[in-house]
Amino acid sequence: MKVLQFTIPVPHDKTVIVQKDVLPHFYPHLHRHQEIQLTWIQQGEGTLVAENNMHAFRPNEIYWLGANLPHIFKSDPSYFAPKSRKKVQTLNIFFNTKGHLDSFFDLPEVKNVKNFLQNQQSGFKVPAEHVAEISNKMLVIQNSTGVDQLIHFIELLKVLSNFHELPPLSSCSQPAAYSEHEGIRIGAIYNFIMQQYDKPITLEDAAKQAHMTPQAFCRYFKKHTMHTFVSFLNEVRINEACKKLTDGNYDSIATVAYNCGFNSITNFNRVFKSVTRKSPSNYVESFFQNVE
């Protein structure tokens, strides 16, 4: 698993790419591309990794991913089971502000939209109260062609640019400039942790994945992710715990804690609160109140 530099296939007669995907699971590699991406999760669940942060995703959520932001929509393990009949379905819009649209965004009339794009390099999740509106506009774009599609696309940007106080998906202000070698290392480490989070993982174990000494690994990992190894591992585990708790299919909070790699409920409660700012029980209560 490495940070792959993607080039979205852009037909010569298209400025905006609309892509509908129906697959057994999401693309399994950490990757990035010059195009800004707007993804509507119609079916599927798992973890979105955006640069150095993780977010549980579920159906009927919409994510904006900035240009060259390393990311991966990691499907839950059940999607990779040999006899799994699960599938994921998304509607995606890709566009490159440096391509055919470059001169358009220099127009004074779209200054606010351009400023919005420049301020959203770290990505964001469309607020739940706006998902219906944005998904409907994405469907209109999908079902349009020619100048009509472009007009509807501009209308979509206009609506999005009026959103304020959008928490970024990544805490990095600018996407990291990974070399191919660094991308391979970071991707391998991410993959290892996300696959093994429910087991005891030591610093030495992670360092081996990067073919580094523990001391060198600590410096390298902190430099490239802004996390210590332990803080990143804890975030992965708490992210998985949040998904299990809000799915509602668990015996007890203690069971969730042990299934996510924690060896004591006391430590789990402490780490959970440090990551989410809430206790596990308060988190569940708050989640279901917002759903209702």
Coordinates of C-alpha atoms in Angstrom, one line a residue, residues 86-245:
K86 CA -21.7 -6.6 0.2
K87 CA -21.0 -3.8 -2.2
V88 CA -20.2 -0.1 -2.1
Q89 CA -21.9 2.6 -4.2
T90 CA -20.8 6.2 -4.7
L91 CA -21.4 9.1 -6.9
N92 CA -18.2 11.2 -7.4
I93 CA -17.5 14.5 -9.0
F94 CA -13.9 15.4 -10.0
F95 CA -12.6 18.7 -11.2
N96 CA -9.2 20.4 -11.6
T97 CA -9.0 24.1 -10.9
K98 CA -5.7 24.2 -12.8
G99 CA -7.0 22.7 -16.0
H100 CA -9.7 24.1 -18.3
L101 CA -11.3 25.9 -15.3
D102 CA -8.2 27.9 -14.5
S103 CA -9.3 31.0 -16.3
F104 CA -12.8 30.7 -15.0
F105 CA -11.7 30.9 -11.4
D106 CA -9.8 34.1 -12.2
L107 CA -13.0 35.9 -13.0
P108 CA -13.8 38.6 -10.4
E109 CA -17.4 37.3 -10.2
V110 CA -16.3 34.0 -8.7
K111 CA -13.8 35.4 -6.2
N112 CA -15.8 34.0 -3.2
V113 CA -15.9 30.5 -4.7
K114 CA -12.1 30.6 -5.5
N115 CA -11.4 31.7 -1.9
F116 CA -13.6 28.8 -0.7
L117 CA -11.6 26.3 -2.8
Q118 CA -8.3 27.6 -1.5
N119 CA -9.5 27.4 2.1
Q120 CA -10.7 23.8 1.8
Q121 CA -7.5 22.0 0.8
S122 CA -7.7 19.8 3.9
G123 CA -11.2 18.6 2.9
F124 CA -14.5 18.5 4.9
K125 CA -17.6 16.5 5.5
V126 CA -20.8 18.1 4.2
P127 CA -23.0 18.9 7.3
A128 CA -25.8 16.4 7.7
E129 CA -28.5 19.1 7.4
H130 CA -27.2 19.9 3.9
V131 CA -26.7 16.3 2.5
A132 CA -30.2 16.2 0.9
E133 CA -29.6 19.5 -1.0
I134 CA -26.1 18.7 -2.1
S135 CA -26.9 15.1 -3.2
N136 CA -29.8 16.3 -5.2
K137 CA -27.6 18.8 -7.0
M138 CA -25.0 16.0 -7.7
L139 CA -27.8 13.9 -9.2
V140 CA -28.8 16.8 -11.4
I141 CA -25.2 17.2 -12.6
Q142 CA -25.0 13.5 -13.3
N143 CA -28.1 13.6 -15.4
S144 CA -27.1 16.7 -17.4
T145 CA -24.8 17.2 -20.3
G146 CA -23.0 20.0 -22.1
V147 CA -23.5 23.6 -20.9
D148 CA -26.4 22.6 -18.6
Q149 CA -24.0 20.3 -16.7
L150 CA -21.5 23.1 -16.3
I151 CA -24.2 25.5 -15.1
H152 CA -25.4 23.0 -12.5
F153 CA -21.9 22.4 -11.4
I154 CA -21.3 26.2 -10.8
E155 CA -24.6 26.3 -8.9
L156 CA -23.3 23.4 -6.7
L157 CA -20.1 25.3 -6.0
K158 CA -22.1 28.4 -5.1
V159 CA -24.1 26.6 -2.5
L160 CA -21.0 24.9 -1.0
S161 CA -19.1 28.1 -0.8
N162 CA -21.8 29.5 1.5
F163 CA -21.0 26.9 4.1
H164 CA -19.0 28.2 7.1
E165 CA -17.1 26.7 10.0
L166 CA -16.4 23.3 8.3
P167 CA -14.1 21.2 10.4
P168 CA -11.2 20.0 8.2
L169 CA -10.7 16.3 7.5
S170 CA -7.0 16.6 7.9
S171 CA -5.2 18.7 10.6
C172 CA -2.4 19.4 8.1
S173 CA -2.8 22.9 6.6
Q174 CA -1.2 21.8 3.3
P175 CA -1.0 18.3 1.8
A176 CA 2.3 16.7 2.4
A177 CA 4.7 16.5 -0.5
Y178 CA 5.5 12.7 -0.3
S179 CA 8.2 11.2 -2.5
E180 CA 7.5 7.8 -3.9
H181 CA 9.7 6.2 -1.3
E182 CA 8.1 8.1 1.6
G183 CA 4.7 7.3 0.2
I184 CA 5.5 3.6 0.2
R185 CA 6.7 3.7 3.8
I186 CA 3.7 5.8 5.1
G187 CA 1.2 3.6 3.3
A188 CA 2.7 0.4 4.6
I189 CA 2.6 1.8 8.2
Y190 CA -1.0 3.0 7.9
N191 CA -2.0 -0.4 6.4
F192 CA -0.3 -2.4 9.1
I193 CA -1.9 -0.4 11.9
M194 CA -5.3 -0.4 10.4
Q195 CA -5.2 -4.2 9.8
Q196 CA -3.7 -5.0 13.2
Y197 CA -5.3 -2.4 15.6
D198 CA -7.2 -5.1 17.5
K199 CA -4.0 -6.9 18.5
P200 CA -1.0 -5.9 20.7
I201 CA 1.2 -3.7 18.5
T202 CA 4.6 -2.4 19.7
L203 CA 6.7 0.4 18.5
E204 CA 9.2 -2.2 17.3
D205 CA 6.5 -4.0 15.3
A206 CA 5.6 -0.7 13.4
A207 CA 9.3 0.2 12.9
K208 CA 9.9 -3.1 11.2
Q209 CA 7.2 -2.3 8.6
A210 CA 9.2 0.8 7.7
H211 CA 12.5 -1.0 7.9
M212 CA 13.8 1.5 10.4
T213 CA 15.1 1.5 14.0
P214 CA 12.5 2.4 16.6
Q215 CA 14.3 5.7 17.3
A216 CA 14.4 6.7 13.6
F217 CA 10.9 5.5 13.1
C218 CA 9.6 7.8 15.9
R219 CA 11.1 10.9 14.4
Y220 CA 10.0 9.9 10.8
F221 CA 6.5 9.1 11.8
K222 CA 6.0 12.3 13.8
K223 CA 7.4 14.4 11.0
H224 CA 5.2 13.0 8.3
T225 CA 1.9 12.5 10.3
M226 CA 2.1 15.0 13.1
H227 CA 1.2 12.1 15.4
T228 CA 3.3 10.0 17.7
F229 CA 3.0 6.3 17.0
V230 CA 0.9 5.8 20.1
S231 CA -1.4 8.7 19.4
F232 CA -2.1 7.4 15.9
L233 CA -2.7 3.9 17.1
N234 CA -5.0 5.2 19.7
E235 CA -7.0 7.2 17.2
V236 CA -7.4 4.2 14.9
R237 CA -8.6 2.1 17.8
I238 CA -11.0 4.8 19.1
N239 CA -12.3 5.4 15.6
E240 CA -13.1 1.6 15.3
A241 CA -14.7 1.7 18.8
C242 CA -16.9 4.6 17.8
K243 CA -18.2 2.6 14.8
K244 CA -18.9 -0.4 17.0
L245 CA -20.7 1.6 19.7

